[in-house]
Amino acid sequence: MIKSHERFYSKNGKRLILIVDDQQISRELLELVLKDNYQIVTAADGDEALEMIEHNHTVLSLVILDLIMPKVPGLEVLKKIKADERLKHLPVIVLTADKSAEVESLNMGASDFITKPFEAPEVIRARVQRTIELAEDTVIIENTERDELTGLLNKEFFFRFAEQYRLYHQNSRMDAAVIDINNFHLVNEIKGRSYGDEVLRRIGSLLMDIVTDRGGIAGRDTSDTFLVYLPHGADYDVLHKVIMNELAPIDPETTVRVRVGIYEEAPKEELEIVRCFDRAKSAGSEIRRSYTKFVSVYDNALQEQELLSQRLINEMQTAIDERQFVVYYQPKYDITGDEPVLISAEALIRWNHPEMGMVRPDKFIKLFEENGLIQKLDRFVWEEAASQIAKWREKFGKTIPVSVNISRIDMYNPELVSNLLGLTQRYGVAPKDFLLEITESAYTKEAEQLISIVRSMRENGFSVEMDDFGSGYSSLNMLADMPLDVLKLDMRFVHSIGVSQKNLRMVELVMEIAKYLDVMVVAEGVENEEQLRELKRLGCGRVQGYYFSKPLTVEEFEKLIV
Ligand code: G
Ligand code: G
Ligand code: MN
């Protein structure tokens, strides 16, 4: 087996030695003797030494320590090193002129000593080399460095060696790659454990071949996850193919699915090794559910997206408290007469962020649905909308019905209907003027339960609109059972008008379905004359869209009320 110190240092790579001595002349002499074979750093007193050790212990190979120093004496430094779990394997050679101190320091864990005045250079070099080799072998013997099944470095050693590898190959750019097997427990379960072991062994030996060939190091993270630190430029599609081929003889039906996530380090990467691998891992998870993509490179834009999401999540409550969220109103019109008549408005949330400016809801609605925060935000919007209806009635002497969006997540709240009722009562708004838009995709999951909630909404007087109709997959069957007041035709249908005859026919079909179900249709996203004309011709009585108006602030909207 190859020893670790032969594996992770490059041929011209040098181990790092810290020389601690208060006398400059001593430091320079030693450095002169050792600098051809080692990389040297120096410290002039015990405190400085301890600090350097603290920061560099993972990459230090040896400390040469003078015993007689002012302030913190060498023995004190030695004691601290040997008492620290992380540092105690770091070999220390003491510098001394005093025989009794020699014995004491050896007892305290020093590996060897060099006497002052200095011996011949070759004697010093020999002691240094032997000490380092011994220490490295000891570390290897005391810790199981390799994973038994695959012979690859285990996780802990992998990261340590990767760190050293980086230090000694500062000019080569590296990739951190995580190779993962999908549903490996199923492989074990279906095909047996020894089969699973064989799969892992084969991947292990293949990765070993690759790093032997190209440089870099390979390790095993957890059961079915492998780590490779490779010089940049490897073709990972090929790597993936090679792994799959390797598995082909034992797995002809290729039930084993291998995924590769990669983080490409920057030329002088500053990010800690472990974090680079975290990123490779997250790149890999991106394609966890894909059946076509098996290799994924970490994308900085993605990272920024994640950071932005996190920020929005963290700041949401403050934004509600500080009223950064603003509700806009987009008018809906009745187009059955000669002139379009304003009939209601849809409440749409906007986030006026103090630093980021207007944040569009597509940046946060889905995000807040993922973690349930949407419920809080929606309650805020509903309250705003209800109070707005009341204010407008006061101001204009008439009621403008407002529709609000009910997220799929809101539907899981057993108090939903009673909350909505309480809200309308509080503002003296009739439920029939508080329209509830529920997106079609909400209906397709757990339809039964949702149908009963929608029933209860209507029994309590609310009007229910199915939003984005045509974007989901509601079956005709379900639609027939569905208590509904309005179908909101998904924008994509409207935008397809004029693109082809077939598209137009689709819209026609949807209109026929609506007629059959005896529900009103509101077409969303009407942007031009042609769309309007066709919708009218097909019997669509209500529209919403930029052709009439964008979502407006309260002030802007009020100009439309006459
Ligand atoms: O205008 P707009 O970009 O606002 O809306 C984008 C999407 O976000 C729309 O499909 C709309 O359903 C959704 N949305 C807008 N406001 C709200 C809201 O208050 N609650 C919920 N749940 N969704 C909203
Ligand atoms: O929740 P819902 O999907 O109903 O939200 C309507 C969305 O459609 C809002 O994001 C609104 O800003 C947007 N919208 C409204 N009218 C138009 C339009 O004419 N064209 C386009 N592209 N979007 C529109
Ligand atoms: Mn809507």
Coordinates of C-alpha atoms in Angstrom, one line a residue, residues 59-447:
V59 CA -0.4 21.4 7.3
L60 CA 2.6 21.5 9.6
S61 CA 4.9 18.6 9.5
L62 CA 7.3 19.5 12.3
V63 CA 8.1 22.1 15.0
I64 CA 11.7 22.8 16.0
L65 CA 11.5 24.4 19.3
D66 CA 14.1 26.2 21.3
L67 CA 13.7 25.5 25.0
I68 CA 15.3 28.7 26.4
M69 CA 13.3 31.7 25.4
P70 CA 12.1 34.7 27.4
K71 CA 8.3 35.1 28.0
V72 CA 6.9 31.7 27.3
P73 CA 9.6 29.0 27.6
G74 CA 9.8 26.2 25.1
L75 CA 8.8 23.5 27.6
E76 CA 5.5 25.5 28.1
V77 CA 4.9 25.5 24.4
L78 CA 5.6 21.8 24.2
K79 CA 3.3 21.1 27.1
K80 CA 0.5 22.9 25.4
I81 CA 1.0 21.1 22.1
K82 CA 0.9 17.7 23.7
A83 CA -2.1 18.5 25.8
D84 CA -4.2 19.4 22.8
E85 CA -6.0 16.5 21.1
R86 CA -5.7 18.1 17.7
L87 CA -2.0 18.9 18.0
K88 CA -0.5 16.1 20.0
H89 CA 0.6 14.2 16.9
L90 CA 2.6 17.1 15.7
P91 CA 6.2 16.1 16.2
V92 CA 8.5 18.5 18.1
I93 CA 12.2 18.5 18.0
V94 CA 13.7 20.6 20.9
L95 CA 16.8 22.7 20.6
T96 CA 18.9 22.7 23.7
A97 CA 22.4 22.9 25.2
D98 CA 21.3 21.3 28.5
K99 CA 21.3 17.6 29.0
S100 CA 18.8 17.6 31.8
A101 CA 16.3 19.6 29.8
E102 CA 16.7 17.1 27.0
V103 CA 15.5 14.2 29.1
E104 CA 12.6 16.3 30.5
S105 CA 11.4 17.3 27.1
L106 CA 11.6 13.8 25.8
N107 CA 9.5 12.7 28.7
M108 CA 7.0 15.4 27.8
G109 CA 6.6 14.1 24.3
A110 CA 9.3 15.7 22.3
S111 CA 10.4 13.4 19.5
D112 CA 14.0 14.2 19.3
F113 CA 16.5 17.0 20.1
I114 CA 19.1 19.0 18.3
T115 CA 22.0 20.3 20.4
K116 CA 23.4 23.7 20.5
P117 CA 25.8 24.7 19.2
F118 CA 24.6 23.0 16.0
E119 CA 25.8 19.7 14.9
A120 CA 26.8 19.1 11.3
P121 CA 24.1 20.0 8.8
E122 CA 23.6 16.4 7.6
V123 CA 23.0 15.2 11.2
I124 CA 20.3 17.9 11.6
R125 CA 18.7 17.0 8.3
A126 CA 18.7 13.3 9.2
R127 CA 17.0 13.9 12.5
V128 CA 14.4 16.1 10.9
Q129 CA 13.6 13.7 8.2
R130 CA 13.4 10.7 10.5
T131 CA 11.2 12.5 12.9
I132 CA 8.8 13.5 10.3
E133 CA 8.6 10.1 8.8
L134 CA 8.1 8.4 12.1
A135 CA 5.4 10.9 13.0
E136 CA 3.5 10.4 9.8
D137 CA 3.6 6.6 10.1
T138 CA 2.4 6.8 13.6
V139 CA -0.5 9.0 12.6
I140 CA -1.4 6.5 10.0
I141 CA -1.1 3.5 12.3
E142 CA -3.0 5.2 15.1
N143 CA -5.9 6.2 12.9
T144 CA -7.5 4.1 10.3
E145 CA -6.8 6.2 7.4
R146 CA -8.4 4.1 4.7
D147 CA -11.8 2.7 4.3
E148 CA -11.7 -1.0 4.5
L149 CA -14.1 -1.9 1.8
T150 CA -12.7 0.3 -1.0
G151 CA -9.2 1.1 0.1
L152 CA -9.9 4.7 -0.4
L153 CA -9.1 7.4 2.1
N154 CA -11.7 7.8 4.7
K155 CA -13.6 11.1 5.0
E156 CA -11.5 12.6 7.7
F157 CA -8.2 11.8 6.1
F158 CA -9.5 12.8 2.7
F159 CA -10.2 16.3 3.8
R160 CA -6.8 16.6 5.6
F161 CA -4.9 15.4 2.6
A162 CA -6.9 17.5 0.2
E163 CA -5.9 20.5 2.3
Q164 CA -2.3 19.5 2.0
Y165 CA -2.6 18.7 -1.6
R166 CA -3.9 22.2 -2.2
L167 CA -1.1 23.8 -0.2
Y168 CA 1.6 21.9 -2.2
H169 CA 0.0 22.4 -5.6
Q170 CA -0.8 26.1 -5.4
N171 CA -0.4 26.5 -9.1
S172 CA -2.9 23.9 -10.2
R173 CA -6.6 24.5 -10.2
M174 CA -8.7 21.8 -8.7
D175 CA -12.2 20.4 -8.9
A176 CA -14.0 19.0 -5.9
A177 CA -16.3 16.2 -7.1
V178 CA -18.8 14.2 -5.1
I179 CA -20.0 11.0 -6.6
D180 CA -23.2 9.6 -5.3
I181 CA -25.3 6.6 -5.9
N182 CA -29.1 7.1 -6.0
N183 CA -31.1 5.0 -3.7
F184 CA -28.2 2.8 -2.8
H185 CA -30.2 1.2 0.0
L186 CA -32.5 -0.2 -2.6
V187 CA -29.6 -1.7 -4.4
N188 CA -28.7 -3.4 -1.1
E189 CA -32.2 -4.5 -0.5
I190 CA -33.1 -5.8 -3.9
K191 CA -29.8 -7.3 -4.9
G192 CA -28.2 -8.1 -1.6
R193 CA -25.5 -6.6 0.5
S194 CA -22.6 -8.4 -1.0
Y195 CA -23.7 -7.1 -4.4
G196 CA -23.8 -3.6 -3.0
D197 CA -20.3 -4.0 -1.6
E198 CA -19.1 -5.1 -5.0
V199 CA -20.5 -2.0 -6.6
L200 CA -18.8 0.2 -4.0
R201 CA -15.5 -1.7 -4.4
R202 CA -15.6 -1.3 -8.2
I203 CA -16.3 2.4 -8.0
G204 CA -13.5 2.7 -5.4
S205 CA -10.9 1.0 -7.5
L206 CA -11.9 3.0 -10.5
L207 CA -11.5 6.3 -8.7
M208 CA -8.2 5.1 -7.3
D209 CA -7.1 4.5 -10.9
I210 CA -8.2 7.9 -12.0
V211 CA -6.3 9.8 -9.3
T212 CA -3.2 7.7 -9.8
D213 CA -3.4 8.6 -13.5
R214 CA -4.3 12.3 -13.3
G215 CA -3.2 13.3 -9.8
G216 CA -5.4 14.2 -7.0
I217 CA -6.9 12.1 -4.2
A218 CA -9.9 10.0 -3.8
G219 CA -11.9 9.1 -0.7
R220 CA -15.2 7.6 0.5
D221 CA -17.5 9.9 2.4
T222 CA -20.4 7.8 3.7
S223 CA -21.7 4.5 2.5
D224 CA -22.5 5.4 -1.1
T225 CA -20.8 8.7 -1.5
F226 CA -17.3 9.2 -2.9
L227 CA -15.1 12.2 -2.9
V228 CA -12.5 13.1 -5.5
Y229 CA -10.2 16.0 -5.6
L230 CA -8.9 16.3 -9.1
P231 CA -6.9 18.7 -11.1
H232 CA -9.3 20.9 -13.1
G233 CA -10.1 19.8 -16.6
A234 CA -11.4 16.3 -16.2
D235 CA -14.4 15.4 -18.4
Y236 CA -17.0 14.3 -15.9
D237 CA -19.4 13.0 -18.5
V238 CA -16.7 10.6 -19.5
L239 CA -16.0 9.9 -15.8
H240 CA -19.7 9.1 -15.3
K241 CA -19.7 6.9 -18.4
V242 CA -16.6 5.0 -17.2
I243 CA -18.2 4.4 -13.8
M244 CA -21.4 3.1 -15.5
N245 CA -19.3 0.8 -17.8
E246 CA -17.4 -0.5 -14.8
L247 CA -20.7 -1.5 -13.3
A248 CA -22.1 -2.9 -16.4
P249 CA -20.8 -6.5 -16.0
I250 CA -22.4 -6.8 -12.5
D251 CA -25.4 -4.7 -13.2
P252 CA -26.5 -5.4 -16.8
E253 CA -29.9 -3.7 -16.4
T254 CA -28.2 -0.7 -14.8
T255 CA -30.4 -0.3 -11.9
V256 CA -27.6 1.6 -10.2
R257 CA -27.8 5.3 -10.9
V258 CA -24.7 7.4 -10.3
R259 CA -24.7 11.1 -9.9
V260 CA -21.7 13.5 -10.0
G261 CA -21.7 16.9 -8.4
I262 CA -18.8 19.2 -9.1
Y263 CA -17.4 22.4 -7.6
E264 CA -14.8 24.0 -9.8
E265 CA -12.3 25.8 -7.6
A266 CA -11.1 29.3 -8.5
P267 CA -7.4 29.5 -9.5
K268 CA -6.4 30.6 -6.0
E269 CA -9.4 29.3 -4.2
E270 CA -10.0 30.8 -0.8
L271 CA -12.9 28.7 0.2
E272 CA -12.2 25.9 2.7
I273 CA -11.9 22.5 1.2
V274 CA -14.8 21.1 3.1
R275 CA -17.0 23.9 1.9
C276 CA -15.9 23.3 -1.7
F277 CA -17.2 19.7 -1.3
D278 CA -20.4 21.0 0.3
R279 CA -21.0 22.9 -2.8
A280 CA -20.2 20.0 -5.0
K281 CA -22.7 18.0 -3.0
S282 CA -25.4 20.7 -3.5
A283 CA -24.7 20.7 -7.2
G284 CA -25.3 17.0 -7.1
S285 CA -28.5 17.2 -5.2
E286 CA -29.9 19.6 -7.8
I287 CA -30.2 16.6 -10.2
R288 CA -31.3 14.1 -7.6
R289 CA -34.7 13.6 -9.2
S290 CA -33.6 13.9 -12.8
Y291 CA -33.7 10.9 -15.0
T292 CA -31.7 12.4 -17.8
K293 CA -29.0 14.5 -16.1
F294 CA -26.2 12.8 -14.1
V295 CA -23.5 15.4 -14.0
S296 CA -24.0 18.8 -12.5
V297 CA -21.5 21.6 -11.9
Y298 CA -22.0 24.1 -9.1
D299 CA -23.3 27.3 -10.3
N300 CA -22.5 30.6 -8.6
A301 CA -25.8 32.1 -9.8
L302 CA -27.5 29.3 -8.0
Q303 CA -25.7 30.1 -4.9
E304 CA -26.7 33.7 -5.1
Q305 CA -30.2 32.6 -5.7
E306 CA -30.0 30.5 -2.5
L307 CA -28.6 33.4 -0.5
L308 CA -31.2 35.7 -1.8
S309 CA -33.9 33.2 -0.8
Q310 CA -32.5 32.9 2.6
R311 CA -32.4 36.7 3.0
L312 CA -36.0 37.0 1.9
I313 CA -37.0 34.4 4.4
N314 CA -35.1 36.1 7.2
E315 CA -36.5 39.5 6.4
M316 CA -40.1 38.6 5.8
Q317 CA -41.5 39.3 9.3
T318 CA -39.7 42.7 9.5
A319 CA -41.1 43.5 6.1
I320 CA -44.6 42.8 7.3
D321 CA -44.0 44.9 10.4
E322 CA -42.5 47.8 8.5
R323 CA -45.2 47.6 5.8
Q324 CA -42.7 47.0 3.0
F325 CA -45.3 44.7 1.5
V326 CA -47.8 46.7 -0.6
V327 CA -50.9 45.3 -2.2
Y328 CA -51.6 46.3 -5.8
Y329 CA -54.9 46.0 -7.5
Q330 CA -55.5 44.8 -11.0
P331 CA -58.9 45.6 -12.4
K332 CA -61.1 42.9 -14.0
Y333 CA -63.6 44.0 -16.6
D334 CA -66.9 42.9 -17.9
I335 CA -66.8 43.0 -21.7
T336 CA -70.2 41.8 -22.6
G337 CA -71.4 45.3 -23.4
D338 CA -70.0 47.9 -25.8
E339 CA -67.8 49.4 -23.3
P340 CA -65.7 47.4 -20.7
V341 CA -67.1 47.9 -17.2
L342 CA -64.9 47.6 -14.1
I343 CA -66.4 44.8 -12.0
S344 CA -63.7 43.8 -9.5
A345 CA -60.0 43.8 -8.7
E346 CA -57.4 41.2 -8.0
A347 CA -55.2 41.9 -5.0
L348 CA -51.5 41.2 -5.9
I349 CA -48.7 41.5 -3.4
R350 CA -45.5 43.5 -4.1
W351 CA -42.5 43.7 -1.9
N352 CA -41.0 47.2 -1.8
H353 CA -37.7 46.3 -0.3
P354 CA -35.6 49.1 1.2
E355 CA -32.4 47.9 -0.4
M356 CA -33.5 45.7 -3.3
G357 CA -36.3 47.8 -4.6
M358 CA -39.5 46.2 -5.9
V359 CA -39.2 42.5 -5.5
R360 CA -41.6 40.5 -7.8
P361 CA -43.8 37.9 -6.2
D362 CA -42.4 35.1 -8.4
K363 CA -39.2 35.6 -6.3
F364 CA -40.9 34.9 -3.0
I365 CA -44.4 33.3 -3.4
K366 CA -43.1 29.9 -4.2
L367 CA -40.3 30.2 -1.6
F368 CA -42.8 31.1 1.1
E369 CA -45.0 28.3 0.1
E370 CA -42.1 25.9 0.6
N371 CA -41.7 26.9 4.2
G372 CA -45.3 27.8 5.1
L373 CA -44.5 31.5 5.5
I374 CA -47.0 32.2 2.8
Q375 CA -49.8 31.8 5.3
K376 CA -48.7 34.8 7.3
L377 CA -48.2 36.8 4.1
D378 CA -51.6 35.8 2.7
R379 CA -53.3 36.7 6.0
F380 CA -51.7 40.2 5.6
V381 CA -52.9 40.6 2.1
W382 CA -56.5 39.4 2.9
E383 CA -56.7 41.8 5.7
E384 CA -55.5 44.6 3.5
A385 CA -58.0 43.7 0.8
A386 CA -60.9 43.4 3.2
S387 CA -60.1 46.8 4.7
Q388 CA -59.7 48.3 1.2
I389 CA -63.1 47.1 0.2
A390 CA -64.5 48.9 3.3
K391 CA -62.5 52.1 2.6
W392 CA -63.7 52.3 -1.0
R393 CA -67.3 51.7 0.0
E394 CA -66.9 54.6 2.5
K395 CA -65.2 56.8 0.0
F396 CA -67.1 56.1 -3.2
G397 CA -70.4 54.8 -1.8
K398 CA -70.1 51.5 -3.7
T399 CA -68.6 48.1 -3.2
I400 CA -65.8 47.0 -5.4
P401 CA -65.4 43.2 -5.0
V402 CA -61.8 42.2 -4.6
S403 CA -60.3 38.7 -5.2
V404 CA -57.4 37.4 -3.2
N405 CA -55.1 34.5 -3.9
I406 CA -55.4 31.5 -1.6
S407 CA -52.3 29.5 -1.7
R408 CA -52.4 25.7 -1.8
I409 CA -50.7 25.8 1.6
D410 CA -53.5 27.9 3.1
M411 CA -55.9 25.1 2.3
Y412 CA -54.3 22.9 4.9
N413 CA -55.3 25.2 7.6
P414 CA -58.4 23.8 9.2
E415 CA -59.4 27.3 10.4
L416 CA -59.2 28.8 6.9
V417 CA -62.9 29.3 6.3
S418 CA -63.6 30.6 9.8
N419 CA -60.7 33.0 9.6
L420 CA -61.9 34.3 6.3
L421 CA -65.4 34.7 7.8
G422 CA -64.1 36.5 10.8
L423 CA -62.1 38.8 8.6
T424 CA -65.0 39.8 6.4
Q425 CA -67.2 40.3 9.5
R426 CA -64.6 42.5 11.1
Y427 CA -64.6 44.9 8.1
G428 CA -68.3 44.6 7.4
V429 CA -67.7 43.1 4.0
A430 CA -70.1 40.6 2.5
P431 CA -68.4 37.3 1.7
K432 CA -69.8 37.4 -1.8
D433 CA -67.6 40.5 -2.4
F434 CA -64.5 38.8 -1.2
L435 CA -63.5 36.5 -4.0
L436 CA -61.2 33.6 -3.4
E437 CA -58.8 32.6 -6.2
I438 CA -57.5 29.1 -5.7
T439 CA -55.0 27.8 -8.2
E440 CA -55.9 24.8 -10.2
S441 CA -52.8 22.9 -9.2
A442 CA -54.2 22.9 -5.6
Y443 CA -57.2 20.9 -6.7
T444 CA -55.2 18.1 -8.3
K445 CA -53.8 16.9 -5.0
E446 CA -56.0 15.5 -2.4
A447 CA -59.0 16.6 -4.4

